[in-house]
JSON list of C-alpha atoms in Angstrom, two decimals:
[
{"chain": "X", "resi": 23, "resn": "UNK", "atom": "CA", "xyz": [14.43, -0.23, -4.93]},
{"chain": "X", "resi": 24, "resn": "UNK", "atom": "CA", "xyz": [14.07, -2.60, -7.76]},
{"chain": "X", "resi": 25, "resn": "UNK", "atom": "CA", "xyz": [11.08, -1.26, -9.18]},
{"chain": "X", "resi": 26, "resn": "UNK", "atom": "CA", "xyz": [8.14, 1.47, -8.69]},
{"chain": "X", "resi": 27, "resn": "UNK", "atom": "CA", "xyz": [5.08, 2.10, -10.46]},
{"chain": "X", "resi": 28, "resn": "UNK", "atom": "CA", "xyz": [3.29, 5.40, -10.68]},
{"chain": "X", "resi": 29, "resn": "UNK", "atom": "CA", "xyz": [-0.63, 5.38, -9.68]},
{"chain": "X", "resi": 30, "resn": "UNK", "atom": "CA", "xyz": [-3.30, 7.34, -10.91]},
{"chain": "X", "resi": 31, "resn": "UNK", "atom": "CA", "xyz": [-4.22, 9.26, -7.62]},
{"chain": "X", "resi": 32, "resn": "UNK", "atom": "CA", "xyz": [-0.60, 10.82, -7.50]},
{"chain": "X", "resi": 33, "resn": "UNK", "atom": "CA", "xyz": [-2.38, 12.97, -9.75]},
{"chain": "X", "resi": 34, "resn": "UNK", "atom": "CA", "xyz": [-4.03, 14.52, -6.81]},
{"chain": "X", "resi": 35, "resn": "UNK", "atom": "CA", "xyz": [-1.19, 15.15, -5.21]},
{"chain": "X", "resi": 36, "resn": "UNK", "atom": "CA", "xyz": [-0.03, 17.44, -8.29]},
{"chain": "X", "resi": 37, "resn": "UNK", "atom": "CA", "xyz": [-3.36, 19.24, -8.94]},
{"chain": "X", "resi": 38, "resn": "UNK", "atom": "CA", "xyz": [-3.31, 19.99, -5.11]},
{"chain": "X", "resi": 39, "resn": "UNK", "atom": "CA", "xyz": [-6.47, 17.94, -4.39]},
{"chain": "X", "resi": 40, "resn": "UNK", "atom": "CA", "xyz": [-4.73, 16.09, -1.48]},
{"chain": "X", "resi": 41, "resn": "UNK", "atom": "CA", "xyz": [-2.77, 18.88, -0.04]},
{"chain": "X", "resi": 42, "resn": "UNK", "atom": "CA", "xyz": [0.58, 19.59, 2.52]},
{"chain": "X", "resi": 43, "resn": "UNK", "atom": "CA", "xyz": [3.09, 18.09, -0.14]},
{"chain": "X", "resi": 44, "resn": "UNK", "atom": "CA", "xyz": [6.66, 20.22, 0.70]},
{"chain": "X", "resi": 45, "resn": "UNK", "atom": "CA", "xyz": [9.01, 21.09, -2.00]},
{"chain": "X", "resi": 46, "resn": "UNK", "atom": "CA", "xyz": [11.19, 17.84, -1.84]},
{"chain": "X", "resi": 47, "resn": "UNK", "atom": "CA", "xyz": [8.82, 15.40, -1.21]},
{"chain": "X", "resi": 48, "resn": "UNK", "atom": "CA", "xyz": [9.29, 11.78, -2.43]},
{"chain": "X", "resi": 49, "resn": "UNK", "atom": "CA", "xyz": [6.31, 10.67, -4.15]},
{"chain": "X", "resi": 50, "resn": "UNK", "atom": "CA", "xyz": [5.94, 6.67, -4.92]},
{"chain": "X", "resi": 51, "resn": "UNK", "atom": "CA", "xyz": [3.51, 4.16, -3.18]},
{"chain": "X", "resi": 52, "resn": "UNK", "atom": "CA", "xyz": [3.77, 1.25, -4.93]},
{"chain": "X", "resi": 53, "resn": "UNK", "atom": "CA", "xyz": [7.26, 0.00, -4.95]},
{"chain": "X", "resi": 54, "resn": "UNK", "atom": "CA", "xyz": [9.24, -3.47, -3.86]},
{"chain": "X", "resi": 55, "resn": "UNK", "atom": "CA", "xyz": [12.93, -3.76, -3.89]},
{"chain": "X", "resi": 56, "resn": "UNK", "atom": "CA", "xyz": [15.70, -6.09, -1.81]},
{"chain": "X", "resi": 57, "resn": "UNK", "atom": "CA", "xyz": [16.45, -5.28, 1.94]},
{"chain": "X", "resi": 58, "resn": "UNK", "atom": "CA", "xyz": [19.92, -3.61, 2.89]},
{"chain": "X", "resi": 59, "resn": "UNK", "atom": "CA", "xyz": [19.85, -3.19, 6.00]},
{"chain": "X", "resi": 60, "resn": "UNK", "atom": "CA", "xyz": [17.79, -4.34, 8.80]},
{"chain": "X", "resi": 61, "resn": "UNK", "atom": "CA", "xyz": [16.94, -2.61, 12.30]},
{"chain": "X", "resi": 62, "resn": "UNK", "atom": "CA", "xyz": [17.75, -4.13, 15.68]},
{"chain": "X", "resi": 63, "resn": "UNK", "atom": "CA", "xyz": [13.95, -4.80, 16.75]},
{"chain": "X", "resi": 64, "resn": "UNK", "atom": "CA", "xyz": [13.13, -6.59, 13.20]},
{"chain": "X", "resi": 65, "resn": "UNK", "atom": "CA", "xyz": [12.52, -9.93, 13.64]},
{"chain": "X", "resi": 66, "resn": "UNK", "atom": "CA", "xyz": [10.56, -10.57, 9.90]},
{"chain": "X", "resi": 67, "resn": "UNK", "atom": "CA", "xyz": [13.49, -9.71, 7.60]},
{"chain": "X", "resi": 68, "resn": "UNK", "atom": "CA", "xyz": [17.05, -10.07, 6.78]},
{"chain": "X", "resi": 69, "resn": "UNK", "atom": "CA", "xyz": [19.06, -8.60, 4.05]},
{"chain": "X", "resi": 70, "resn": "UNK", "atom": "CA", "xyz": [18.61, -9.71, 0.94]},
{"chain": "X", "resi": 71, "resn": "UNK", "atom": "CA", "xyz": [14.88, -10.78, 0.94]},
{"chain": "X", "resi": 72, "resn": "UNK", "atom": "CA", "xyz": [12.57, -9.07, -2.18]},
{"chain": "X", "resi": 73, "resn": "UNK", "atom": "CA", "xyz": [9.88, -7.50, -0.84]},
{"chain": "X", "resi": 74, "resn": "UNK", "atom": "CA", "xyz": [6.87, -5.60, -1.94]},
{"chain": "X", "resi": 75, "resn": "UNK", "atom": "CA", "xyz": [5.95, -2.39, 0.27]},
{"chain": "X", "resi": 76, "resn": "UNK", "atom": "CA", "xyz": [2.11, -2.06, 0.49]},
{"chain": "X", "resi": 77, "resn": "UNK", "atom": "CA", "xyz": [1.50, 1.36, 0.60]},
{"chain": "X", "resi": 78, "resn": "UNK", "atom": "CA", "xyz": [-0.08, 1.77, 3.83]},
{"chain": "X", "resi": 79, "resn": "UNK", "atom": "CA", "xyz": [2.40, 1.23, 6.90]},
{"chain": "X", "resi": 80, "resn": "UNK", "atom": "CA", "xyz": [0.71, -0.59, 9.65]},
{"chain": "X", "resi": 81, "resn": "UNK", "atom": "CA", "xyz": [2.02, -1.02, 13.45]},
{"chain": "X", "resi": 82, "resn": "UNK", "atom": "CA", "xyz": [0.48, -4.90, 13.63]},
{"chain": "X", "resi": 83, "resn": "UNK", "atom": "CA", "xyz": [-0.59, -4.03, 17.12]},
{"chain": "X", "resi": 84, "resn": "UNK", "atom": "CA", "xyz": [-2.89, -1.47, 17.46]},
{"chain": "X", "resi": 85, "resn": "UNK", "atom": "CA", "xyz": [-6.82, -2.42, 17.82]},
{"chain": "X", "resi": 86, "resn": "UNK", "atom": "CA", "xyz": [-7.13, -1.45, 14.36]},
{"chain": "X", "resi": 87, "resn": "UNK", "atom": "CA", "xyz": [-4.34, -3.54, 12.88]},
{"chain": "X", "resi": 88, "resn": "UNK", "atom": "CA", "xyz": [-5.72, -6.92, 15.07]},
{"chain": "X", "resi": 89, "resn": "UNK", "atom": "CA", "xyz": [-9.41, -6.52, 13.58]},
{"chain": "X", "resi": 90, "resn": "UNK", "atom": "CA", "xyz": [-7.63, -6.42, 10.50]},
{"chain": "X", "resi": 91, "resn": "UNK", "atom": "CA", "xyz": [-8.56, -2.83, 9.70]},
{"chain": "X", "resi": 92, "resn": "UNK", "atom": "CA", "xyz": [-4.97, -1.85, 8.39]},
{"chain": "X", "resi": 93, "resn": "UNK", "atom": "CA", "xyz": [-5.72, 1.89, 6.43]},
{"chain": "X", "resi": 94, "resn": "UNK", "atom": "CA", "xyz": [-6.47, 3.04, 9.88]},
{"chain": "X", "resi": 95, "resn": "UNK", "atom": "CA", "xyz": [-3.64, 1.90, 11.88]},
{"chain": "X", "resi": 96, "resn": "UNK", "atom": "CA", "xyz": [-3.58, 4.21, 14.99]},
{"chain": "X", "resi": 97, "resn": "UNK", "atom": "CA", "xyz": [0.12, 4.19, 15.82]},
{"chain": "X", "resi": 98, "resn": "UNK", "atom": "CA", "xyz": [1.86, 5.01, 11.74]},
{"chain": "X", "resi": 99, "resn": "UNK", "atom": "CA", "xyz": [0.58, 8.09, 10.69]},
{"chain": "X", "resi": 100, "resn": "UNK", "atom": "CA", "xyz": [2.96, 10.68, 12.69]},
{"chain": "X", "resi": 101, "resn": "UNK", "atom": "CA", "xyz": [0.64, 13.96, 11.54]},
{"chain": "X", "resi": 102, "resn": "UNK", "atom": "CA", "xyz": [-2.36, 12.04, 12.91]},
{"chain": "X", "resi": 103, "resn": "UNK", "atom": "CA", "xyz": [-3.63, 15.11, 14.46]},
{"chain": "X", "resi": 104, "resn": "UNK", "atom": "CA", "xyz": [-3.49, 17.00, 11.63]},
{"chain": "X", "resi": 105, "resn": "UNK", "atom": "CA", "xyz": [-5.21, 14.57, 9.51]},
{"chain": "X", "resi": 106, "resn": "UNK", "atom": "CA", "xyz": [-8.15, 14.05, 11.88]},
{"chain": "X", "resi": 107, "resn": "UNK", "atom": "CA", "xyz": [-8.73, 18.48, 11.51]},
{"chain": "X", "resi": 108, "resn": "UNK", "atom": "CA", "xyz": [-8.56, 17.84, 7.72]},
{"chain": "X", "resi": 109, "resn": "UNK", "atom": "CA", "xyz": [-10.69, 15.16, 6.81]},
{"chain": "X", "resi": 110, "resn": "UNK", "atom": "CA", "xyz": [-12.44, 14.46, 10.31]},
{"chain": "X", "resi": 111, "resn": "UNK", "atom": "CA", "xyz": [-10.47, 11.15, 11.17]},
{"chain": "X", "resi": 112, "resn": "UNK", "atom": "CA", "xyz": [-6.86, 10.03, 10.27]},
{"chain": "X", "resi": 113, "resn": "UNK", "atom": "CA", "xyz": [-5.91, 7.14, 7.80]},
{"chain": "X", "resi": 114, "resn": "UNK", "atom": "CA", "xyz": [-2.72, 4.70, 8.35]},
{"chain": "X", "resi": 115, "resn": "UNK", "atom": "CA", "xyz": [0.61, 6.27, 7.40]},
{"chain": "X", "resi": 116, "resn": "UNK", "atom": "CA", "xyz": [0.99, 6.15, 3.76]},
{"chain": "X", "resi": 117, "resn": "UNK", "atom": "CA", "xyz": [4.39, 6.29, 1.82]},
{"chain": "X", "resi": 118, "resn": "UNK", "atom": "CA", "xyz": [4.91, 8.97, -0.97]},
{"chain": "X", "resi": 119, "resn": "UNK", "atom": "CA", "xyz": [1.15, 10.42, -0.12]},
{"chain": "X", "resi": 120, "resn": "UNK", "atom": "CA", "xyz": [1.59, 13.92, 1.60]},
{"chain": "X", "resi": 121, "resn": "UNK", "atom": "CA", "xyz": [1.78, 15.21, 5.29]},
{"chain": "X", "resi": 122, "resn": "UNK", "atom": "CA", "xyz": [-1.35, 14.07, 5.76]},
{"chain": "X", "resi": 123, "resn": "UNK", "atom": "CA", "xyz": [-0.71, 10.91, 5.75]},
{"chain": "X", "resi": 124, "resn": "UNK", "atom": "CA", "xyz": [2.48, 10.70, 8.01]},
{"chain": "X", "resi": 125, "resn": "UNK", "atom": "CA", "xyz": [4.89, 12.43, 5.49]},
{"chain": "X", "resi": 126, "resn": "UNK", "atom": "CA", "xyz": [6.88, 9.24, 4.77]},
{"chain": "X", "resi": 127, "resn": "UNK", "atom": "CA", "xyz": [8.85, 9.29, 1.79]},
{"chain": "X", "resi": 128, "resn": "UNK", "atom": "CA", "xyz": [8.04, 7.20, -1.27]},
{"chain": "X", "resi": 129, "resn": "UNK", "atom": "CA", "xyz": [9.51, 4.54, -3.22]},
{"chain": "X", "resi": 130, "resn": "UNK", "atom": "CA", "xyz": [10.76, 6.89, -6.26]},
{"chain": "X", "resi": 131, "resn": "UNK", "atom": "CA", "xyz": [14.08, 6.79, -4.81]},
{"chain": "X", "resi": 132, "resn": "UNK", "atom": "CA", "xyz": [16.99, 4.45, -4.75]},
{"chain": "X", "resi": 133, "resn": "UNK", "atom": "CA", "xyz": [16.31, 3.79, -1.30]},
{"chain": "X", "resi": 134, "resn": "UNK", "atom": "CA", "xyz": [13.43, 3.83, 1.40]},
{"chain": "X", "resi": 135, "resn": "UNK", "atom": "CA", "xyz": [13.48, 3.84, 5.29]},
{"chain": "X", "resi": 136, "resn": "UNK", "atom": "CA", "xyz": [10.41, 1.13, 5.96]},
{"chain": "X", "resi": 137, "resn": "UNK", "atom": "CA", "xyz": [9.28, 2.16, 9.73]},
{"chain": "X", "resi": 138, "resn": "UNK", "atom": "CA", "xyz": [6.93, -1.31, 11.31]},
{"chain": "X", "resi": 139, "resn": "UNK", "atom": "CA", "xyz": [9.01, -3.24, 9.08]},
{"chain": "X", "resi": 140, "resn": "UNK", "atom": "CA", "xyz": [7.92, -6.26, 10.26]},
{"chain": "X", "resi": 141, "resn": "UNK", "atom": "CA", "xyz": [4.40, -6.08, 9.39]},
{"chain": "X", "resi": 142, "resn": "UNK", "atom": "CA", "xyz": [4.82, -3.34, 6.20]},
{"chain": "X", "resi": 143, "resn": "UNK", "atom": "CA", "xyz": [6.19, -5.86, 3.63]},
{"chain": "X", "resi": 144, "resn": "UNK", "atom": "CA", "xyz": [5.35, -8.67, 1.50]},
{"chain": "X", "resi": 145, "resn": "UNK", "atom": "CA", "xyz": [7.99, -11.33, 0.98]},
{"chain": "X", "resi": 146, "resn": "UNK", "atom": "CA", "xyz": [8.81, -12.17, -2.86]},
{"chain": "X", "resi": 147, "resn": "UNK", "atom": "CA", "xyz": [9.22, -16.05, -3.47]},
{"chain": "X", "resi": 148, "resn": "UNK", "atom": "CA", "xyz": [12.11, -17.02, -5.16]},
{"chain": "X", "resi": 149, "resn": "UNK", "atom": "CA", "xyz": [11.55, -17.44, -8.89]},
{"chain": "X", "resi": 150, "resn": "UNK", "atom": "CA", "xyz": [9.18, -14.54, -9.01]},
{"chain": "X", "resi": 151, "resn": "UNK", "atom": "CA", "xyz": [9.92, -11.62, -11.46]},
{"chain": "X", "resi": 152, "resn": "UNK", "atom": "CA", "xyz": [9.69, -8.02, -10.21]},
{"chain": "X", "resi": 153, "resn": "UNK", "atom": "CA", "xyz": [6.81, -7.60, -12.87]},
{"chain": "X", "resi": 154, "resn": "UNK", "atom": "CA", "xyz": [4.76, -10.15, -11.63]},
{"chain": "X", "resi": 155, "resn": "UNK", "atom": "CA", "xyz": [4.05, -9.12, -8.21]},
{"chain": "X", "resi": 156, "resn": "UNK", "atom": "CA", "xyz": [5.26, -5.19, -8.31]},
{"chain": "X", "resi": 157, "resn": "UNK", "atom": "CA", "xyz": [1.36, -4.33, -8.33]},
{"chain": "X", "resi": 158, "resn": "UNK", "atom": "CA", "xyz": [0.43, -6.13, -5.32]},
{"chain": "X", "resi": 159, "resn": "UNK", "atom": "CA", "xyz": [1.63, -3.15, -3.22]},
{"chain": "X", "resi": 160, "resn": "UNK", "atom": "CA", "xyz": [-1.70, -1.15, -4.37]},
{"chain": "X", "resi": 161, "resn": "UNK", "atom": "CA", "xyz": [-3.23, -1.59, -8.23]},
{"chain": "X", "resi": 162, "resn": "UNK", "atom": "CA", "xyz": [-4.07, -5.37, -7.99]},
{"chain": "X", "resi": 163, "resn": "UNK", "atom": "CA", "xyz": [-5.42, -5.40, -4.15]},
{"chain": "X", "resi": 164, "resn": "UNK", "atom": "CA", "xyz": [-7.23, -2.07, -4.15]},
{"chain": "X", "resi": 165, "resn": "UNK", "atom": "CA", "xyz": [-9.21, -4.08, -7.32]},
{"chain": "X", "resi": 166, "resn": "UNK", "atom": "CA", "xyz": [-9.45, -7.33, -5.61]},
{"chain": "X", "resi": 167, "resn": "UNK", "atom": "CA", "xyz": [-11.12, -5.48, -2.63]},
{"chain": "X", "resi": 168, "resn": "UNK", "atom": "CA", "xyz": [-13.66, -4.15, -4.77]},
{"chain": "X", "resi": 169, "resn": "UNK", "atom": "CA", "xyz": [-14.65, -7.21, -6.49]},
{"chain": "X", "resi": 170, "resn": "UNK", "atom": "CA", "xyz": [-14.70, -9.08, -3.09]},
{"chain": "X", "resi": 171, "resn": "UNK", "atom": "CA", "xyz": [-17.00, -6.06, -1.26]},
{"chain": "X", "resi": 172, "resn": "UNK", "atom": "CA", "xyz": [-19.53, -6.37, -4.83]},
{"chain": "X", "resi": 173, "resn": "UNK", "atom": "CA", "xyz": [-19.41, -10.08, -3.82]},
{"chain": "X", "resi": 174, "resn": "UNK", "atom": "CA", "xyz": [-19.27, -11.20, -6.81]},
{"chain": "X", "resi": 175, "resn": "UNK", "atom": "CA", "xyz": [-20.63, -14.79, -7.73]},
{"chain": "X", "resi": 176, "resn": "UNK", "atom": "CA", "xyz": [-19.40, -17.43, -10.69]},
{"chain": "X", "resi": 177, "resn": "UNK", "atom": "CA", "xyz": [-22.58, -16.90, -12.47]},
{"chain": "X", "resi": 178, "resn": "UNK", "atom": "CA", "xyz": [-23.08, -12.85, -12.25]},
{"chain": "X", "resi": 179, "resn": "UNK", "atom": "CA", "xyz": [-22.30, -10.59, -15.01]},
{"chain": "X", "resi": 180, "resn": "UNK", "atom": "CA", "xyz": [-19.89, -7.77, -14.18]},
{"chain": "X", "resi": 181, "resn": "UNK", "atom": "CA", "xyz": [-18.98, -4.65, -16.11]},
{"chain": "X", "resi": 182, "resn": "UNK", "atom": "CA", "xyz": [-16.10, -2.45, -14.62]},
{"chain": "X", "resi": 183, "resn": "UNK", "atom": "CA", "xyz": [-15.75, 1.38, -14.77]},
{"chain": "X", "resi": 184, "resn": "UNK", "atom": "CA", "xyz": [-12.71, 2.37, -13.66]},
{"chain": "X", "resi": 185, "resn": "UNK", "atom": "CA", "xyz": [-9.07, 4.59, -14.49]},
{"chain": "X", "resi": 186, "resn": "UNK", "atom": "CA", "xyz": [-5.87, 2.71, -15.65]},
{"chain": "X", "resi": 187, "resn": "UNK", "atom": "CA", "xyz": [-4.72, -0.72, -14.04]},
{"chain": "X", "resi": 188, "resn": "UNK", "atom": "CA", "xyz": [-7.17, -0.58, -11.00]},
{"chain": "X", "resi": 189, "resn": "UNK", "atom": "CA", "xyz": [-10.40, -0.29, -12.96]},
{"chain": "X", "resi": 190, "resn": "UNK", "atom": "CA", "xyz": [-8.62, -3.56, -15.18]},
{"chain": "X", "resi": 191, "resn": "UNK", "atom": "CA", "xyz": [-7.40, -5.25, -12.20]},
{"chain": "X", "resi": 192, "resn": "UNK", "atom": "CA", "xyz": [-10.72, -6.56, -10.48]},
{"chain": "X", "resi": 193, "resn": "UNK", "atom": "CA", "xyz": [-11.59, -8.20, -13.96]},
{"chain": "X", "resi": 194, "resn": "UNK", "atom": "CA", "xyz": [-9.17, -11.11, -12.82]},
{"chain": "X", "resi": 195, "resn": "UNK", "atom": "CA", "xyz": [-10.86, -11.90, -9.58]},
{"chain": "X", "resi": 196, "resn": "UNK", "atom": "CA", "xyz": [-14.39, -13.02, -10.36]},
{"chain": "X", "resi": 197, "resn": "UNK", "atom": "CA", "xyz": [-12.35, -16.61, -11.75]},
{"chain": "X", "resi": 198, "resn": "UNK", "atom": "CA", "xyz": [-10.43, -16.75, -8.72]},
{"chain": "X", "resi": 199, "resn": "UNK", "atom": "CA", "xyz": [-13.24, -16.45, -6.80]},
{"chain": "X", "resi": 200, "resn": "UNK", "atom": "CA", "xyz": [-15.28, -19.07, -8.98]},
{"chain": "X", "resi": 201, "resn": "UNK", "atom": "CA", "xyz": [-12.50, -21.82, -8.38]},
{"chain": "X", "resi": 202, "resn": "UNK", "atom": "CA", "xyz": [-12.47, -20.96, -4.35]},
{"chain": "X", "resi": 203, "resn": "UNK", "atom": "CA", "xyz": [-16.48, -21.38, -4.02]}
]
């Protein structure tokens, strides 16, 4: 790991809002670092690439993953079972988020086991610091998705509530999206 960032909703995970976090547990789901070693099925990387680790872990195969509907990947969340009792359905594996979500440990560590490697990464360009893409793994897209679902137009107005670098983030989209129209 090269760098991790802490995100406001690991709060719930110490106030016991988001429950079956084990003494132990590595918290951490936004984090990006340089690949050590690769498995004998990956195809995507080789060691020394940068990449940024979204924090949902997706398969790339399952029916979910091909409509593009990654957060409910039905093949990476190991305690799917569990989830689905919990909160009625199951989300995609998530790293450093509970049991609930697959029990996968987080990217507050010096190093992190990526399972679906191939599809759970985003690869760094060269010249690129750590600080300029470290929030892509959750703060900046988690705002970009709610600027693009409030479709947003050049000309509209838009005031943002929202906690910390998410509720700031989707501020930057609305020009992107001006220059792409």
């Amino acid at each position: 790991m090269t760098a991790c960032a802490i995100c406001g909703s690991d709060l719930h995970l110490y106030d016991g809002f988001m429950p079956t976090m084990e003494s132990g547990d590595i918290m951490g789901h936004e984090f990006m670092g340089v690949v050590e070693e690769v498995g004998s099925e990956n195809k995507a990387l080789k060691k020394g690439d940068r990449i940024v680790v979204p924090f949902t872990i997706t398969c790339g195969q399952c029916e979910q993953c091909r409509r593009g509907n990654f957060s409910v990947c039905e093949r990476s969340n190991r305690n799917k079972a569990m989830a689905d009792k919990v909160f009625g359905h199951s989300t995609a594996g998530l790293f450093g988020y509970s049991h609930l979500t697959g029990g996968y440990a987080g990217g507050q560590a010096e190093y992190v086991r990526i399972p679906f490697a191939d599809t759970t990464h985003v690869k760094v360009p060269d010249g690129v610091t750590d600080e300029q893409v470290l929030f892509l793994g959750d703060i900046f897209p988690t705002g970009w998705q709610a600027a693009v679902q409030c479709d947003i137009q050049p000309t509209d107005t838009v005031a943002i509530w929202g906690c910390g670098p998410v509720g700031q983030s989707p501020s930057a989209p609305p020009c992107c999206l001006a220059r792409s129209r």
